[in-house]
PDB file of C-alpha atoms and ligand atoms in Angstrom:
ATOM      1  CA  MET R  11       0.000   0.000   0.000  1.00 86.00           C
ATOM      2  CA  SER R  12       1.403   3.368  -0.999  1.00 96.00           C
ATOM      3  CA  GLU R  13       1.846   5.652   1.980  1.00 98.00           C
ATOM      4  CA  ARG R  14       3.818   8.686   3.077  1.00 98.00           C
ATOM      5  CA  THR R  15       6.419   9.177   5.771  1.00 98.00           C
ATOM      6  CA  LEU R  16       8.386  12.137   7.084  1.00 98.00           C
ATOM      7  CA  ALA R  17      12.174  12.114   6.953  1.00 99.00           C
ATOM      8  CA  ILE R  18      14.663  14.639   8.297  1.00 99.00           C
ATOM      9  CA  ILE R  19      18.317  14.803   7.300  1.00 99.00           C
ATOM     10  CA  LYS R  20      19.700  16.021  10.624  1.00 99.00           C
ATOM     11  CA  PRO R  21      22.332  18.770  11.187  1.00 99.00           C
ATOM     12  CA  ASP R  22      25.202  16.277  11.558  1.00 99.00           C
ATOM     13  CA  ALA R  23      24.536  14.737   8.125  1.00 99.00           C
ATOM     14  CA  VAL R  24      24.067  18.143   6.460  1.00 99.00           C
ATOM     15  CA  LYS R  25      27.439  19.253   7.905  1.00 98.00           C
ATOM     16  CA  LYS R  26      29.052  16.084   6.485  1.00 98.00           C
ATOM     17  CA  HIS R  27      27.739  16.881   2.981  1.00 98.00           C
ATOM     18  CA  ALA R  28      25.662  13.705   3.007  1.00 98.00           C
ATOM     19  CA  ILE R  29      22.390  15.234   1.704  1.00 99.00           C
ATOM     20  CA  GLY R  30      22.942  13.899  -1.821  1.00 98.00           C
ATOM     21  CA  ASP R  31      23.915  10.398  -0.708  1.00 99.00           C
ATOM     22  CA  ILE R  32      20.931  10.114   1.620  1.00 99.00           C
ATOM     23  CA  ILE R  33      18.396  11.325  -0.965  1.00 99.00           C
ATOM     24  CA  ALA R  34      19.932   8.902  -3.509  1.00 98.00           C
ATOM     25  CA  ARG R  35      19.330   6.061  -1.029  1.00 98.00           C
ATOM     26  CA  TYR R  36      15.657   7.045  -0.694  1.00 99.00           C
ATOM     27  CA  GLU R  37      15.224   7.142  -4.468  1.00 98.00           C
ATOM     28  CA  LYS R  38      17.015   3.808  -5.018  1.00 98.00           C
ATOM     29  CA  ALA R  39      14.665   2.251  -2.454  1.00 98.00           C
ATOM     30  CA  SER R  40      11.643   3.602  -4.386  1.00 98.00           C
ATOM     31  CA  LEU R  41      10.879   6.141  -1.676  1.00 98.00           C
ATOM     32  CA  LYS R  42       9.924   9.066  -3.862  1.00 98.00           C
ATOM     33  CA  PRO R  43      10.326  12.596  -2.483  1.00 98.00           C
ATOM     34  CA  VAL R  44       7.006  14.461  -2.829  1.00 98.00           C
ATOM     35  CA  ALA R  45       8.058  17.510  -0.778  1.00 98.00           C
ATOM     36  CA  ILE R  46      11.465  18.857   0.274  1.00 98.00           C
ATOM     37  CA  ARG R  47      12.285  21.796   2.535  1.00 98.00           C
ATOM     38  CA  MET R  48      15.657  22.968   3.842  1.00 98.00           C
ATOM     39  CA  MET R  49      15.341  24.911   7.071  1.00 98.00           C
ATOM     40  CA  GLN R  50      16.945  26.008  10.330  1.00 98.00           C
ATOM     41  CA  PHE R  51      14.803  24.815  13.241  1.00 98.00           C
ATOM     42  CA  SER R  52      13.982  27.182  16.077  1.00 98.00           C
ATOM     43  CA  LYS R  53      13.849  25.790  19.604  1.00 98.00           C
ATOM     44  CA  SER R  54      10.048  25.956  19.688  1.00 98.00           C
ATOM     45  CA  THR R  55       9.770  24.212  16.300  1.00 98.00           C
ATOM     46  CA  VAL R  56      11.849  21.256  17.426  1.00 98.00           C
ATOM     47  CA  GLU R  57      10.244  21.079  20.880  1.00 98.00           C
ATOM     48  CA  GLY R  58       6.834  20.847  19.217  1.00 98.00           C
ATOM     49  CA  PHE R  59       8.022  18.238  16.745  1.00 98.00           C
ATOM     50  CA  TYR R  60       9.580  16.034  19.448  1.00 98.00           C
ATOM     51  CA  ALA R  61       6.834  16.667  22.048  1.00 97.00           C
ATOM     52  CA  VAL R  62       6.331  12.879  22.449  1.00 96.00           C
ATOM     53  CA  HIS R  63       9.883  12.707  23.864  1.00 97.00           C
ATOM     54  CA  LYS R  64       9.440  15.550  26.369  1.00 97.00           C
ATOM     55  CA  ALA R  65       9.857  13.288  29.415  1.00 98.00           C
ATOM     56  CA  ARG R  66      12.930  11.469  28.064  1.00 98.00           C
ATOM     57  CA  PRO R  67      16.284  12.306  29.733  1.00 98.00           C
ATOM     58  CA  PHE R  68      17.850  13.202  26.370  1.00 98.00           C
ATOM     59  CA  PHE R  69      15.123  15.691  25.340  1.00 98.00           C
ATOM     60  CA  ASP R  70      17.061  18.936  25.983  1.00 98.00           C
ATOM     61  CA  SER R  71      20.215  17.587  24.404  1.00 98.00           C
ATOM     62  CA  LEU R  72      18.283  16.328  21.369  1.00 98.00           C
ATOM     63  CA  CYS R  73      16.647  19.733  20.877  1.00 98.00           C
ATOM     64  CA  THR R  74      20.000  21.516  21.168  1.00 98.00           C
ATOM     65  CA  PHE R  75      21.433  19.157  18.524  1.00 98.00           C
ATOM     66  CA  MET R  76      18.511  19.670  16.158  1.00 98.00           C
ATOM     67  CA  VAL R  77      18.890  23.482  16.192  1.00 98.00           C
ATOM     68  CA  SER R  78      22.693  23.306  15.737  1.00 98.00           C
ATOM     69  CA  GLY R  79      22.511  23.769  11.956  1.00 98.00           C
ATOM     70  CA  PRO R  80      20.262  23.462   8.925  1.00 98.00           C
ATOM     71  CA  VAL R  81      18.215  20.326   8.243  1.00 99.00           C
ATOM     72  CA  VAL R  82      16.425  18.938   5.192  1.00 99.00           C
ATOM     73  CA  VAL R  83      12.822  17.866   5.792  1.00 98.00           C
ATOM     74  CA  LEU R  84      11.228  15.529   3.230  1.00 98.00           C
ATOM     75  CA  VAL R  85       7.997  13.685   2.631  1.00 98.00           C
ATOM     76  CA  LEU R  86       8.698  10.279   1.045  1.00 98.00           C
ATOM     77  CA  GLN R  87       6.034   8.261  -0.744  1.00 98.00           C
ATOM     78  CA  GLY R  88       6.022   4.588  -1.687  1.00 98.00           C
ATOM     79  CA  ASP R  89       4.815   1.103  -0.797  1.00 98.00           C
ATOM     80  CA  ASN R  90       5.153   0.582   2.956  1.00 98.00           C
ATOM     81  CA  ALA R  91       7.112   3.845   3.087  1.00 98.00           C
ATOM     82  CA  ILE R  92       7.111   4.089   6.891  1.00 98.00           C
ATOM     83  CA  LYS R  93       8.574   0.635   7.543  1.00 98.00           C
ATOM     84  CA  LYS R  94      10.802   0.724   4.476  1.00 98.00           C
ATOM     85  CA  ASN R  95      12.363   4.012   5.585  1.00 99.00           C
ATOM     86  CA  ARG R  96      12.921   2.697   9.119  1.00 98.00           C
ATOM     87  CA  GLU R  97      14.767  -0.294   7.605  1.00 98.00           C
ATOM     88  CA  LEU R  98      16.804   1.970   5.353  1.00 98.00           C
ATOM     89  CA  MET R  99      17.721   4.158   8.365  1.00 98.00           C
ATOM     90  CA  GLY R 100      18.892   1.342  10.647  1.00 98.00           C
ATOM     91  CA  ALA R 101      18.851   1.221  14.445  1.00 98.00           C
ATOM     92  CA  THR R 102      18.732   4.437  16.506  1.00 98.00           C
ATOM     93  CA  ASP R 103      22.285   3.701  17.710  1.00 98.00           C
ATOM     94  CA  PRO R 104      24.526   3.642  14.607  1.00 98.00           C
ATOM     95  CA  ALA R 105      26.794   1.137  16.376  1.00 98.00           C
ATOM     96  CA  LYS R 106      23.872  -1.317  16.309  1.00 98.00           C
ATOM     97  CA  ALA R 107      22.690  -0.415  12.786  1.00 98.00           C
ATOM     98  CA  GLU R 108      23.004  -3.044  10.065  1.00 98.00           C
ATOM     99  CA  ALA R 109      25.544  -2.704   7.263  1.00 98.00           C
ATOM    100  CA  GLY R 110      24.171  -0.769   4.315  1.00 98.00           C
ATOM    101  CA  THR R 111      21.911   1.466   6.408  1.00 98.00           C
ATOM    102  CA  ILE R 112      22.011   5.274   6.453  1.00 99.00           C
ATOM    103  CA  ARG R 113      22.858   5.429  10.151  1.00 98.00           C
ATOM    104  CA  LYS R 114      25.667   2.902   9.740  1.00 98.00           C
ATOM    105  CA  ALA R 115      27.121   5.036   6.944  1.00 98.00           C
ATOM    106  CA  HIS R 116      26.581   8.517   8.373  1.00 98.00           C
ATOM    107  CA  GLY R 117      25.657   8.314  12.077  1.00 98.00           C
ATOM    108  CA  THR R 118      28.160   9.100  14.845  1.00 98.00           C
ATOM    109  CA  ASN R 119      26.381   7.960  18.015  1.00 98.00           C
ATOM    110  CA  ILE R 120      22.891   7.344  19.464  1.00 98.00           C
ATOM    111  CA  GLU R 121      22.154  11.080  19.404  1.00 98.00           C
ATOM    112  CA  PHE R 122      23.974  12.270  16.264  1.00 98.00           C
ATOM    113  CA  ASN R 123      22.396   9.651  14.023  1.00 98.00           C
ATOM    114  CA  ALA R 124      21.980  11.455  10.688  1.00 99.00           C
ATOM    115  CA  VAL R 125      18.267  10.959   9.990  1.00 99.00           C
ATOM    116  CA  HIS R 126      14.751  10.939  11.397  1.00 98.00           C
ATOM    117  CA  GLY R 127      11.896   8.777  10.104  1.00 98.00           C
ATOM    118  CA  SER R 128       8.277   8.524  11.245  1.00 98.00           C
ATOM    119  CA  ASP R 129       7.676   5.343  13.272  1.00 98.00           C
ATOM    120  CA  SER R 130       3.906   4.831  12.723  1.00 98.00           C
ATOM    121  CA  PRO R 131       1.051   6.015  10.473  1.00 98.00           C
ATOM    122  CA  GLU R 132      -0.197   8.298  13.269  1.00 98.00           C
ATOM    123  CA  ALA R 133       3.261   9.845  13.702  1.00 98.00           C
ATOM    124  CA  ALA R 134       3.637  10.261   9.925  1.00 98.00           C
ATOM    125  CA  THR R 135       0.322  12.125   9.675  1.00 98.00           C
ATOM    126  CA  PHE R 136       1.251  14.467  12.525  1.00 98.00           C
ATOM    127  CA  GLU R 137       4.826  15.009  11.338  1.00 98.00           C
ATOM    128  CA  ILE R 138       3.930  15.666   7.676  1.00 98.00           C
ATOM    129  CA  SER R 139       1.246  18.180   8.623  1.00 98.00           C
ATOM    130  CA  TYR R 140       3.682  19.818  11.071  1.00 98.00           C
ATOM    131  CA  PHE R 141       5.883  20.940   8.172  1.00 98.00           C
ATOM    132  CA  PHE R 142       3.820  20.827   4.982  1.00 98.00           C
ATOM    133  CA  PRO R 143       0.341  22.004   4.012  1.00 95.00           C
ATOM    134  CA  GLN R 144      -1.433  19.376   1.881  1.00 91.00           C
ATOM    135  CA  MET R 145      -1.121  21.516  -1.253  1.00 88.00           C
ATOM    136  CA  GLU R 146       2.707  21.384  -1.106  1.00 91.00           C
ATOM    137  CA  LEU R 147       2.791  17.591  -1.560  1.00 92.00           C
ATOM    138  CA  VAL R 148       3.330  16.977  -5.261  1.00 93.00           C
ATOM    139  CA  GLY R 149       2.792  13.202  -5.345  1.00 77.00           C
TER     140      GLY R 149
HETATM  141  P1  IDP I 215      14.428   7.034  16.389  1.00 91.33           P
HETATM  142  O1  IDP I 215      14.961   8.324  15.785  1.00 91.33           O
HETATM  143  O2  IDP I 215      15.239   5.846  15.955  1.00 91.33           O
HETATM  144  O3  IDP I 215      12.944   6.854  16.157  1.00 91.33           O
HETATM  145  P2  IDP I 215      13.761   7.788  19.126  1.00 91.33           P
HETATM  146  O4  IDP I 215      13.769   6.843  20.279  1.00 91.33           O
HETATM  147  O5  IDP I 215      12.444   8.218  18.577  1.00 91.33           O
HETATM  148  O6  IDP I 215      14.672   7.135  17.965  1.00 91.33           O
HETATM  149  O7  IDP I 215      14.599   9.052  19.570  1.00 91.33           O
HETATM  150  C1  IDP I 215      14.546  10.268  18.852  1.00 91.33           C
HETATM  151  C2  IDP I 215      15.960  10.799  18.686  1.00 91.33           C
HETATM  152  O8  IDP I 215      16.479  11.122  19.971  1.00 91.33           O
HETATM  153  C3  IDP I 215      16.984   9.785  18.131  1.00 91.33           C
HETATM  154  O9  IDP I 215      16.956   9.689  16.722  1.00 91.33           O
HETATM  155  C4  IDP I 215      18.282  10.356  18.640  1.00 91.33           C
HETATM  156  O10 IDP I 215      18.732  11.469  17.869  1.00 91.33           O
HETATM  157  C5  IDP I 215      17.881  10.834  20.029  1.00 91.33           C
HETATM  158  N1  IDP I 215      18.095   9.798  21.058  1.00 91.33           N
HETATM  159  C6  IDP I 215      17.402   8.635  21.220  1.00 91.33           C
HETATM  160  N2  IDP I 215      17.863   7.928  22.265  1.00 91.33           N
HETATM  161  C7  IDP I 215      18.855   8.676  22.801  1.00 91.33           C
HETATM  162  C8  IDP I 215      19.735   8.484  23.923  1.00 91.33           C
HETATM  163  O11 IDP I 215      19.693   7.483  24.656  1.00 91.33           O
HETATM  164  N3  IDP I 215      20.646   9.477  24.147  1.00 91.33           N
HETATM  165  C9  IDP I 215      20.727  10.610  23.364  1.00 91.33           C
HETATM  166  N4  IDP I 215      19.928  10.826  22.312  1.00 91.33           N
HETATM  167  C10 IDP I 215      19.010   9.872  22.027  1.00 91.33           C
HETATM  168 MG1   MG I 216      11.345   8.077  16.769  1.00 91.33          MG
END
C-alpha cells in the first residue's frame, strides 16, 4: 500500500555533505520525495516536533542538537514507506545499525544519528502536517 512518511536529514549529516547520498538512497529504495524543505529549526519548532519525547532524559540535548545547523525535511512516498524508511535508516544507535543502512554510513552515536523517520502512520500524519500544508505535496 502506498503511503507517506516524514524524513529529516539532521544537522550532523548536512554538515558532512551527506544530503545527496541520503536522498539517492531514498530514491534507489523507491521512496519518492514528494516535498522537500531545507530549514533552520527554532527551539520551539523542534520542541513541538519532538513533544512525544518531552519526558525522556535526552530531550534537551536532542533539541540543542537539532537546532545546531540546517536540516532537510522531506515527505517520502512509496509502498510501505514508513517501515521501508525505518529499515533503510537502521537502528537508533549507529553502532547497532546493520551494514548498508544510512545510520551505519553517516551516524556518529545514538544522538547524532543522521536521519529521522516517522515510526507509525499516526506519527507520519502528525509530522507531515507539522511541516507541509497538503497543497505542497506533489505526489
Ligand atoms: P528514532 O529516531 O530511531 O525513532 P527515538 O527513540 O524516537 O529514535 O529518539 C529520537 C531521537 O532522539 C533519536 O533519533 C536520537 O537522535 C535521540 N536519542 C534517542 N535515544 C537517545 C539516547 O539514549 N541518548 C541521546 N539521544 C538519544
Ligand atoms: Mg522516533
